[in-house]
XYZ file of C-alpha atoms in Angstrom:
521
model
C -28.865 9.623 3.184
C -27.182 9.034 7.014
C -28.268 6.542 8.316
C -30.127 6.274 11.393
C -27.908 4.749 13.363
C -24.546 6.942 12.179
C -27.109 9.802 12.716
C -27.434 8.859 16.790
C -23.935 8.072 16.987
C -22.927 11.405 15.695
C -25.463 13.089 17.818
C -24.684 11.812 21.042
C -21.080 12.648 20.341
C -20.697 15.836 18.799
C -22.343 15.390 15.789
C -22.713 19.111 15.337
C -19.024 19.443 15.107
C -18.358 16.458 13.284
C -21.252 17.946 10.403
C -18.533 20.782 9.440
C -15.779 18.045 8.535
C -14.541 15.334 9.663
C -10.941 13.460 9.384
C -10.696 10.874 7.013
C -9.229 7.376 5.759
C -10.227 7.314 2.200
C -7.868 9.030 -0.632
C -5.207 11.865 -0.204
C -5.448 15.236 -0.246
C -3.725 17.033 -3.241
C -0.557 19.617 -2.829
C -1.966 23.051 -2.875
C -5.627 22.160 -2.983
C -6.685 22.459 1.015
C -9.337 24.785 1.440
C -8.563 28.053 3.131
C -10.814 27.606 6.044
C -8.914 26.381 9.152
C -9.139 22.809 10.124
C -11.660 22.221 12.624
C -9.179 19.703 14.812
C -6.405 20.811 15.865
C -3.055 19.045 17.854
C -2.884 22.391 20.721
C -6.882 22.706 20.776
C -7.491 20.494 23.707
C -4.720 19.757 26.177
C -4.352 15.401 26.053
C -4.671 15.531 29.802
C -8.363 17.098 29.932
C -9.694 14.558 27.091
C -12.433 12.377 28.729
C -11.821 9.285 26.897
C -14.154 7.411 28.675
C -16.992 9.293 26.804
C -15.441 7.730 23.774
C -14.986 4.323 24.924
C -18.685 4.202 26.676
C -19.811 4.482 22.561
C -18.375 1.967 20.694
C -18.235 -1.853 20.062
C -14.672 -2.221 19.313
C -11.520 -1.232 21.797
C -10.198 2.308 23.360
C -6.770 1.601 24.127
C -4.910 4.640 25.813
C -1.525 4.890 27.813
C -1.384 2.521 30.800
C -3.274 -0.115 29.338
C -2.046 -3.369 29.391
C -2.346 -3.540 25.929
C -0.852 -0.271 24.533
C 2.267 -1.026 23.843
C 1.471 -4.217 21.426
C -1.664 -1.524 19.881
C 0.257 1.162 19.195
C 2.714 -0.799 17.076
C 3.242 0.009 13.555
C 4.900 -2.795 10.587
C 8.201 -0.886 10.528
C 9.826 -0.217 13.880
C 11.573 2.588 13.370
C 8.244 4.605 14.365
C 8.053 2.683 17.539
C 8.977 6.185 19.339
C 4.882 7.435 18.703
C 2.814 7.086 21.718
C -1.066 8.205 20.507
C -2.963 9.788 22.344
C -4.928 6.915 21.983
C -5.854 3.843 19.688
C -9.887 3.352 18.714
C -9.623 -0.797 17.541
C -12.900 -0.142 15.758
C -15.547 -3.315 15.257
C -17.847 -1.298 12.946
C -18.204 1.744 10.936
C -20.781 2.896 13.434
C -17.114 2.850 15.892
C -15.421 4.721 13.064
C -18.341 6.990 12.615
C -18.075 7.589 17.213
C -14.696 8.060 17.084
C -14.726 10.735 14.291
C -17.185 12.432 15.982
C -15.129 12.505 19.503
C -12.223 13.992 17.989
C -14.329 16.701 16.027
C -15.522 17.584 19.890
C -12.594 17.408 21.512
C -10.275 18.843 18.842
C -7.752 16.432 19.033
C -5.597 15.220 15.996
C -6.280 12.006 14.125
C -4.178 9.339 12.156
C -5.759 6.307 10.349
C -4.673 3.137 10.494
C -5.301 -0.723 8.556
C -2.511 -2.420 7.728
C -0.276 0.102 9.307
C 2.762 0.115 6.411
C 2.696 3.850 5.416
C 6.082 4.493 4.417
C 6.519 7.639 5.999
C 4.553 6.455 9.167
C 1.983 8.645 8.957
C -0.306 5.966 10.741
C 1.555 5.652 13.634
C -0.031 8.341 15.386
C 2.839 10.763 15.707
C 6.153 9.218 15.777
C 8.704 11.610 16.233
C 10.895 11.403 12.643
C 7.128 12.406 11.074
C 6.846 15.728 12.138
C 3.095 14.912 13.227
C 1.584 15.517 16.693
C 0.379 12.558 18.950
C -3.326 11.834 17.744
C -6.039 9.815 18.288
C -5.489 6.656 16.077
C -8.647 5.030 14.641
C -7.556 1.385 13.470
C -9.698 -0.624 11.324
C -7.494 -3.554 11.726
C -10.337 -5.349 13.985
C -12.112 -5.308 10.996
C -10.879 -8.383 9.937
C -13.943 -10.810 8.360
C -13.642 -11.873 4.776
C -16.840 -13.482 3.396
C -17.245 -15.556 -0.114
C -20.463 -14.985 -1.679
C -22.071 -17.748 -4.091
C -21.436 -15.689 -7.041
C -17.714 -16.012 -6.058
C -17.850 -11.869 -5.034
C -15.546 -11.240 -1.844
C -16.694 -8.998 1.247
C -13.814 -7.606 2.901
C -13.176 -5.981 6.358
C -10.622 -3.262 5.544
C -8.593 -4.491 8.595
C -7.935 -7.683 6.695
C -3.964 -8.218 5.686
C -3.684 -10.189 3.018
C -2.260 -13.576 4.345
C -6.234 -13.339 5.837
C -7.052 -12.569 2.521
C -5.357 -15.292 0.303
C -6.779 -17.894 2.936
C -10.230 -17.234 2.750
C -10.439 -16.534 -0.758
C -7.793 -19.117 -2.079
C -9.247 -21.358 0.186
C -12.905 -21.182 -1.521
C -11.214 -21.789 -4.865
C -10.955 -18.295 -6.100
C -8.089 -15.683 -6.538
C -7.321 -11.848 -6.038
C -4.466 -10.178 -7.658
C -2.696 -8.519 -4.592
C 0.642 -7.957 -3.262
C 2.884 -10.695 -2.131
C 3.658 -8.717 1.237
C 1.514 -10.855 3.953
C 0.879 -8.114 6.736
C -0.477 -5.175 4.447
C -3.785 -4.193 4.644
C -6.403 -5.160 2.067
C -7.744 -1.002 2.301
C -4.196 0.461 1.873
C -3.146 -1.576 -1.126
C -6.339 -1.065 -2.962
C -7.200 2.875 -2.235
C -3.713 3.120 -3.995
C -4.426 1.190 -6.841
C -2.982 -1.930 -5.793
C -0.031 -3.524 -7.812
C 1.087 -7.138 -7.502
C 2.260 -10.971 -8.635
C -0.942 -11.054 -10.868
C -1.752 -7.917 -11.752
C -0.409 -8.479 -15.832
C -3.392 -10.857 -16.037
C -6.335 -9.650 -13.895
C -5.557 -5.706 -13.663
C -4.389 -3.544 -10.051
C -6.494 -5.092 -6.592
C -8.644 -1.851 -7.137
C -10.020 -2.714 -10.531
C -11.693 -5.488 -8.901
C -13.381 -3.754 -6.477
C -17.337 -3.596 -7.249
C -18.212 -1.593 -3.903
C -16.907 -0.125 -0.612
C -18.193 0.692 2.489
C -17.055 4.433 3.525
C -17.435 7.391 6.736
C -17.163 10.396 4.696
C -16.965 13.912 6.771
C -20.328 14.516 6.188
C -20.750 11.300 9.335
C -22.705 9.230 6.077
C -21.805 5.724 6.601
C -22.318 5.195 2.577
C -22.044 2.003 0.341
C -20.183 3.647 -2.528
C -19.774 1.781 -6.240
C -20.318 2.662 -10.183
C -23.548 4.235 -9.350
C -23.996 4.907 -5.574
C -21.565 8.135 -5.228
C -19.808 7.317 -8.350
C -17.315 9.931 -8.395
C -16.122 9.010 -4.595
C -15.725 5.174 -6.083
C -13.526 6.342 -8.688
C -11.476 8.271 -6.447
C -10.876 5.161 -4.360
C -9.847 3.716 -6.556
C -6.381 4.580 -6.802
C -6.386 7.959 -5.028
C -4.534 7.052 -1.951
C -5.566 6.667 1.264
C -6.331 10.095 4.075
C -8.725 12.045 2.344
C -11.860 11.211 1.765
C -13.459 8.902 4.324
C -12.423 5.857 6.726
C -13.265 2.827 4.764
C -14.507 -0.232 6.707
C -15.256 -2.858 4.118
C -14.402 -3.547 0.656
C -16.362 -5.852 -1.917
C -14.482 -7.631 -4.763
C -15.220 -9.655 -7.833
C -12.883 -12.582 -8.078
C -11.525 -15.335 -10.204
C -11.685 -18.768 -10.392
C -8.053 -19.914 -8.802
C -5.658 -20.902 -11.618
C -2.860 -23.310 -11.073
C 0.513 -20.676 -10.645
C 3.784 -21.583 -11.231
C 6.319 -19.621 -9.947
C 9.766 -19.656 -11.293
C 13.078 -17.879 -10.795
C 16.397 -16.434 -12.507
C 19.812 -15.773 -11.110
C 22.643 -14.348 -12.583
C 26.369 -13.037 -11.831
C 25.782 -9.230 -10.669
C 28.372 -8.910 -13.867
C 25.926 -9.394 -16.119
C 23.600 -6.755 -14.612
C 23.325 -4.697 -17.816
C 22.648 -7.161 -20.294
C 19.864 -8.882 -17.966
C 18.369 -5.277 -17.216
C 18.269 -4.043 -21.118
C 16.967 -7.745 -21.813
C 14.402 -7.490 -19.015
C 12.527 -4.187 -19.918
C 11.996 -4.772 -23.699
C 10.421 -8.159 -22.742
C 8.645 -7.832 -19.544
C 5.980 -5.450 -19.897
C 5.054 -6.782 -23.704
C 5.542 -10.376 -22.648
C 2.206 -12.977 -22.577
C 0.051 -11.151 -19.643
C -0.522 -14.279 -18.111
C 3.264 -13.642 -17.085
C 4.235 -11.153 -14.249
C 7.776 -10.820 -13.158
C 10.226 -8.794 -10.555
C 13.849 -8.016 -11.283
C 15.518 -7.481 -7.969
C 19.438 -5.842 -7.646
C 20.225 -5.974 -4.062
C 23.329 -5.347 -1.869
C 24.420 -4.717 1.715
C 26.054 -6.369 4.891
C 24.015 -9.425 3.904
C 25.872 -10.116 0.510
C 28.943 -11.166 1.569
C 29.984 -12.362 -1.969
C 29.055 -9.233 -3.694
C 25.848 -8.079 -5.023
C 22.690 -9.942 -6.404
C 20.766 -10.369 -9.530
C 17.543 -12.028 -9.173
C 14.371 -12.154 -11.291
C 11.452 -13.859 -10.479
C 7.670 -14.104 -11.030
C 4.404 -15.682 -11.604
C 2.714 -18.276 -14.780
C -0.519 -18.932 -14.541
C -1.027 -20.230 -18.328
C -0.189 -24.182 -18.888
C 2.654 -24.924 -16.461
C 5.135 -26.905 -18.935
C 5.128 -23.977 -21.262
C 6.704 -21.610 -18.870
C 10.442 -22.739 -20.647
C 9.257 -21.381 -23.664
C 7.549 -17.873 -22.075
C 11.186 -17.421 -20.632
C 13.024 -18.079 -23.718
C 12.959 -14.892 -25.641
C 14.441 -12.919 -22.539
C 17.038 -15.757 -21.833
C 18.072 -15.363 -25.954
C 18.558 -11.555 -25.494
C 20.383 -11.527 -22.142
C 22.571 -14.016 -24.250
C 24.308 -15.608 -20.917
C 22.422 -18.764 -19.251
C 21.674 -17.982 -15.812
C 23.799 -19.538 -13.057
C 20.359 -20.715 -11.319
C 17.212 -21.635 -12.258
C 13.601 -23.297 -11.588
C 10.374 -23.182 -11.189
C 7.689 -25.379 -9.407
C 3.720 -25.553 -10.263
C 1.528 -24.194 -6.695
C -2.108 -23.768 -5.842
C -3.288 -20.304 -6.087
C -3.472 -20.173 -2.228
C 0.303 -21.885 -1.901
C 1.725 -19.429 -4.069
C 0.092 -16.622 -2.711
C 1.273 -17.870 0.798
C 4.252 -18.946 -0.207
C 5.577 -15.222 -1.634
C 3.776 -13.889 1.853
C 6.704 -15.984 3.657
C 3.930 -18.590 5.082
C 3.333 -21.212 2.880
C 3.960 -23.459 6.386
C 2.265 -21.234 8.630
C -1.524 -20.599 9.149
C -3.090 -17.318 8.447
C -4.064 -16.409 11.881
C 0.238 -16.345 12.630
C 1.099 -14.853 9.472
C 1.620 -11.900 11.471
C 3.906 -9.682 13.291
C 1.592 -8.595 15.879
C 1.918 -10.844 19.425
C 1.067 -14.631 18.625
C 2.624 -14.098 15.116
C 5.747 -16.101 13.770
C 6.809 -12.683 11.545
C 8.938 -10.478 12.309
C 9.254 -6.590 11.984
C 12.331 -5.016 10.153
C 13.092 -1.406 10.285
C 13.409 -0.307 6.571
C 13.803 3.211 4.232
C 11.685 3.335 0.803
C 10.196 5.389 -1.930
C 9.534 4.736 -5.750
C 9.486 5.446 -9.021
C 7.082 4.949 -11.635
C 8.360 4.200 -15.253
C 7.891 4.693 -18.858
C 10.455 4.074 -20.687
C 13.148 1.661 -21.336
C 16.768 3.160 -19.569
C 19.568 3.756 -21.896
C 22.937 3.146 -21.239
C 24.020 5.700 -19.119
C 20.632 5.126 -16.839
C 21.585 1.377 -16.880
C 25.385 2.100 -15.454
C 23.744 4.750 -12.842
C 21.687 1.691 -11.521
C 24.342 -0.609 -11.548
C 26.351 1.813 -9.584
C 24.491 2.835 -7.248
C 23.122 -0.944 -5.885
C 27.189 -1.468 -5.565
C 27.688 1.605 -3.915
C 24.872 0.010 -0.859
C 27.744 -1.830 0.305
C 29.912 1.275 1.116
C 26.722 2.792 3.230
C 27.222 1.781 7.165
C 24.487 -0.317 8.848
C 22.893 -1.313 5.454
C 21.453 -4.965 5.926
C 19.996 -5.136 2.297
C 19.465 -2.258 -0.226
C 18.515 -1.671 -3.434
C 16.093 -1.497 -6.218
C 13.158 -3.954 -7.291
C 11.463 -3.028 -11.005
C 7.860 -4.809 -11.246
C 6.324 -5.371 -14.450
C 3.252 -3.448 -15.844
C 1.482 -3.959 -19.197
C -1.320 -6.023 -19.566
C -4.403 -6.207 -17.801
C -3.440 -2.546 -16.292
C -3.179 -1.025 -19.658
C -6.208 -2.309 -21.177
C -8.071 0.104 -18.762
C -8.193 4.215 -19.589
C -5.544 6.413 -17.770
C -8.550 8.150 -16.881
C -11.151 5.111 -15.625
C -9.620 5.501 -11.837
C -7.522 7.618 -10.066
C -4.586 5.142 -10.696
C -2.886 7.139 -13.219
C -0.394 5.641 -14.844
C -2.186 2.706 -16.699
C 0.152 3.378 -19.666
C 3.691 2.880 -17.411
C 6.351 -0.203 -18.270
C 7.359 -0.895 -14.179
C 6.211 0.278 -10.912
C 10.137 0.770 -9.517
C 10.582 0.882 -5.624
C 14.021 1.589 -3.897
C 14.754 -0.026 -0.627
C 17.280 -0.323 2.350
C 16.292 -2.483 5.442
C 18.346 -1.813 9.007
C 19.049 -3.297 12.096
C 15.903 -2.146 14.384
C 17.088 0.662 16.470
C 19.868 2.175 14.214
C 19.310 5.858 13.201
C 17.348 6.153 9.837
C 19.363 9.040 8.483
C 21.616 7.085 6.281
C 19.139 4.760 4.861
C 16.706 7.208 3.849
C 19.637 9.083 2.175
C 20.733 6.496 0.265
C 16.872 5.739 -0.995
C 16.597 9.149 -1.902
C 19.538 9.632 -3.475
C 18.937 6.264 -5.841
C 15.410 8.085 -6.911
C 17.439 11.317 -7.128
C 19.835 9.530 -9.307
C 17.424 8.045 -11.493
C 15.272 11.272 -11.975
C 17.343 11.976 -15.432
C 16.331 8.925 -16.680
C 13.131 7.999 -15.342
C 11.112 11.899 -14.676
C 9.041 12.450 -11.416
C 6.336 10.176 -11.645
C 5.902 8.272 -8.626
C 3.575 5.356 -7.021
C 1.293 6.456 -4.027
C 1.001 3.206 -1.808
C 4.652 3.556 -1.699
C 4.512 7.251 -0.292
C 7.568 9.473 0.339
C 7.156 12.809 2.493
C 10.329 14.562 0.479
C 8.617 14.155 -3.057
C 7.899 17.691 -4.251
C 4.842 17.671 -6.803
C 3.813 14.594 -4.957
C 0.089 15.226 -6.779
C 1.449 15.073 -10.275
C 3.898 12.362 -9.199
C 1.252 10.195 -7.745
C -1.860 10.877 -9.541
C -0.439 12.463 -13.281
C -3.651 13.470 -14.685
C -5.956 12.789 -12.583
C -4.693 15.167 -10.267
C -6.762 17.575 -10.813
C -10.103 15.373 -10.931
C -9.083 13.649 -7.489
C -8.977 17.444 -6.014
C -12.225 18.268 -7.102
C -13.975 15.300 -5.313
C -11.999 15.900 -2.060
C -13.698 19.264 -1.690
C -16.948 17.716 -2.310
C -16.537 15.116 0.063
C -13.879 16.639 2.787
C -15.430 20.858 1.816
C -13.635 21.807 5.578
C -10.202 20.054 4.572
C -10.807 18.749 8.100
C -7.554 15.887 8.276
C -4.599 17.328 7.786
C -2.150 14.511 6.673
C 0.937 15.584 4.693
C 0.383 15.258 1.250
């Protein structure tokens, strides 16, 4: 039932419009799937110039930033800079969901285009508000990351704004002596991660971020502001659960169960890039069978930045009894057959590790940012993925190998190449079928990337990315992670969500019947 305070927010803004759809932060939209009624919000509807913002801004709690603020600049700000070229219409810093729930309802009545924002990492920078490499129009951003309070409840269950990155995360939760398998990248949103299943340094041992989630809160089209879990709207939970985010509702708070904080011990492997092969066919018949209280990332990387020649690195996470890690290790370190040219590992706290892979084991969470005030810094980079199920033979082995060397041949390259993360356990004790994550049953998550002096032209980057997944198709099929999202993948449904493709398109319609938000893909 709406609630009667989202009910006099959407009336006093449009409600009427905002009833027949409305644009959403939720899960994505499926490839073919859009109903064939004609979105309700439009980019050429209403001219920008004859908006009245201030009707917006008069309604909400949080922040309407538009062009000429002081502050629009810093707001409209993305993680990667090479979509610092879109200029939004304007940015809604939302405090609540009742702001979410105002601002969906302005653009419904104005008809002007939307993007949503939390951690503001989409790949393809389809939360930038219409940069120009996208494609998209300029649109009305509405930003959740204001949203930032994470609170500990006594049965150790964590309440989550879904502006939170993780660095907030890991502090508040690390710091109350319990742990959250996340990612290791400290500026991504909590939201983002976890709508797309949510892979990370833990996940072998505790499962993806979204199989901890117990409850969400989430503005579906409809304007309900609903709390959403196993049986409140249990077929929206599910698809949240792995479905991506931009189709099904702007989340604004996320509720996890947690762990008690194990001692981790983090440890690391290098090798001579010569013995690439034997380290890679050594790597994927351990790592995803290996004890699940083991997670581990084999890295090849190249580019201006390896002036020796490429790298060979492999790295991960313990959190079983620290002195036994040497013996965890050994089977792989018998069948690469070679003893690694460096290696070590060091016992952490749960929160020291965590901060440590976020790059701010030294720095407090409030400046484990790249926003202004924030000791990070923003790097323009190319991406996409893979996701994998079987082991490569030979010839997909040498086709790796070549094509990290070949990074170095590719102008303006700072780093490039490919990063396979370790699946199995705790993921693959739960049913393809459970959540939308689809691909419970895969070896490696695989993600190809190529970072770039800020201000170069994208172009060759993103060809060499694609190309490496290209290359790798033979060996490795289609199937492809969602949180790392690429705007060229045909069959991006099938890619992202196998089969739950079809599932995840049936509860869009009932949530999103209008097809109101028209993000690619």
């Amino acid at each position: 039932m709406m609630t009667e305070l989202s009910r006099r927010q959407l009336l006093g803004l449009g409600g009427a419009a905002l009833l027949l759809g409305a644009p959403l932060s939720g899960c994505t939209a499926l490839a073919g799937s859009r109903p064939s009624a004609t979105p309700h919000v439009s980019a050429s509807a209403t001219p920008a110039a004859t908006t009245d913002w201030s009707k917006l801004s008069s309604r909400v709690d949080g922040r309407l930033v538009v062009p000429g603020d002081g502050a629009y600049d810093s707001t409209r700000r993305v993680e990667n800079p090479r979509y610092d070229s879109a200029m939004p219409l304007a940015i809604l810093v939302a405090a609540s969901a009742a702001d979410v729930a105002a601002g969906l309802a302005f653009a419904a009545d104005y008809h002007v285009p939307l993007a949503l924002r939390s951690g503001g990492h989409s790949y393809p920078g389809w939360s930038a508000g219409g940069a120009d490499s996208t494609g998209l129009s300029p649109a009305l951003v509405i930003d959740t990351r204001g949203m930032t309070t994470v609170a500990m409840a006594d049965n150790g269950s964590a309440r989550v704004g879904a502006g939170a990155s993780l660095a907030q995360v890991y502090s508040a939760v690390g710091g109350a002596g319990r742990a959250l398998a996340a990612g290791s990248c400290a500026t991504v949103g909590v939201a983002g991660l976890t709508l797309g299943g949510g892979v990370g340094v833990l996940v072998r041992a505790y499962g993806l971020t979204c199989d901890a989630l117990t409850e969400l809160q989430i503005v579906t089209a409809d304007g309900n502001v609903r709390t959403v879990s196993d049986t409140a709207d249990p077929d929206l939970f599910w698809a949240c659960r792995g479905g991506g985010g931009g189709h099904l509702g702007v989340v604004t708070s996320l509720t996890f169960a947690t762990h008690e904080a194990p001692p981790v011990t983090t440890w690391n492997l290098r090798w001579p890039f010569a013995d690439a092969a034997a380290v890679i066919t050594a790597w994927q018949a351990w790592a995803p069978h290996a004890d699940p209280k083991l997670w581990s990332t084999l890295k090849l990387l190249n580019g201006a930045k390896y002036t020796a020649g490429p790298g060979l690195f492999l790295s991960g996470t313990w959190i079983g009894e620290p002195s036994a890690v040497d013996s965890v290790l050994a089977p792989l370190l018998s069948a690469v057959g070679t003893q690694p040219s460096q290696q070590g590992s060091v016992k952490r706290s749960y929160l020291d590790a965590m901060m440590g892979y976020a790059g701010c084991r030294n720095i407090p969470a409030r400046r484990c940012s790249t926003a202004p005030g924030g000791e990070l810094t923003r790097v323009s980079s190319a991406a996409t993925s893979h996701v994998a199920y079987a082991p490569l033979n030979d010839s997909g082995i040498s086709t790796l190998v070549a094509t990290v060397e070949s990074a170095k041949a590719v102008p303006g390259l700072t780093e490039a190449g490919v990063s396979l993360d370790a699946l199995g356990g705790a993921v693959a004790e739960v049913r393809n079928d459970a959540t939308a994550f689809g691909h419970r049953s895969a070896m490696m998550t695989v993600q190809y990337t190529a970072t770039f002096p800020n201000g170069t032209d994208p172009a060759l980057p993103d060809s060499y990315v694609h190309g490496f997944r290209t290359a790798m198709v033979p060996y490795w099929g289609y199937g492809a992670y969602v949180n790392y999202a690429d705007a060229s993948i045909t069959g991006w449904a099938d890619a992202y969500f196998a089969g739950n493709a079809t599932r995840l398109n049936q509860v869009r319609r009932q949530y999103d019947p209008h097809g109101l938000f028209t993000q690619p893909q």
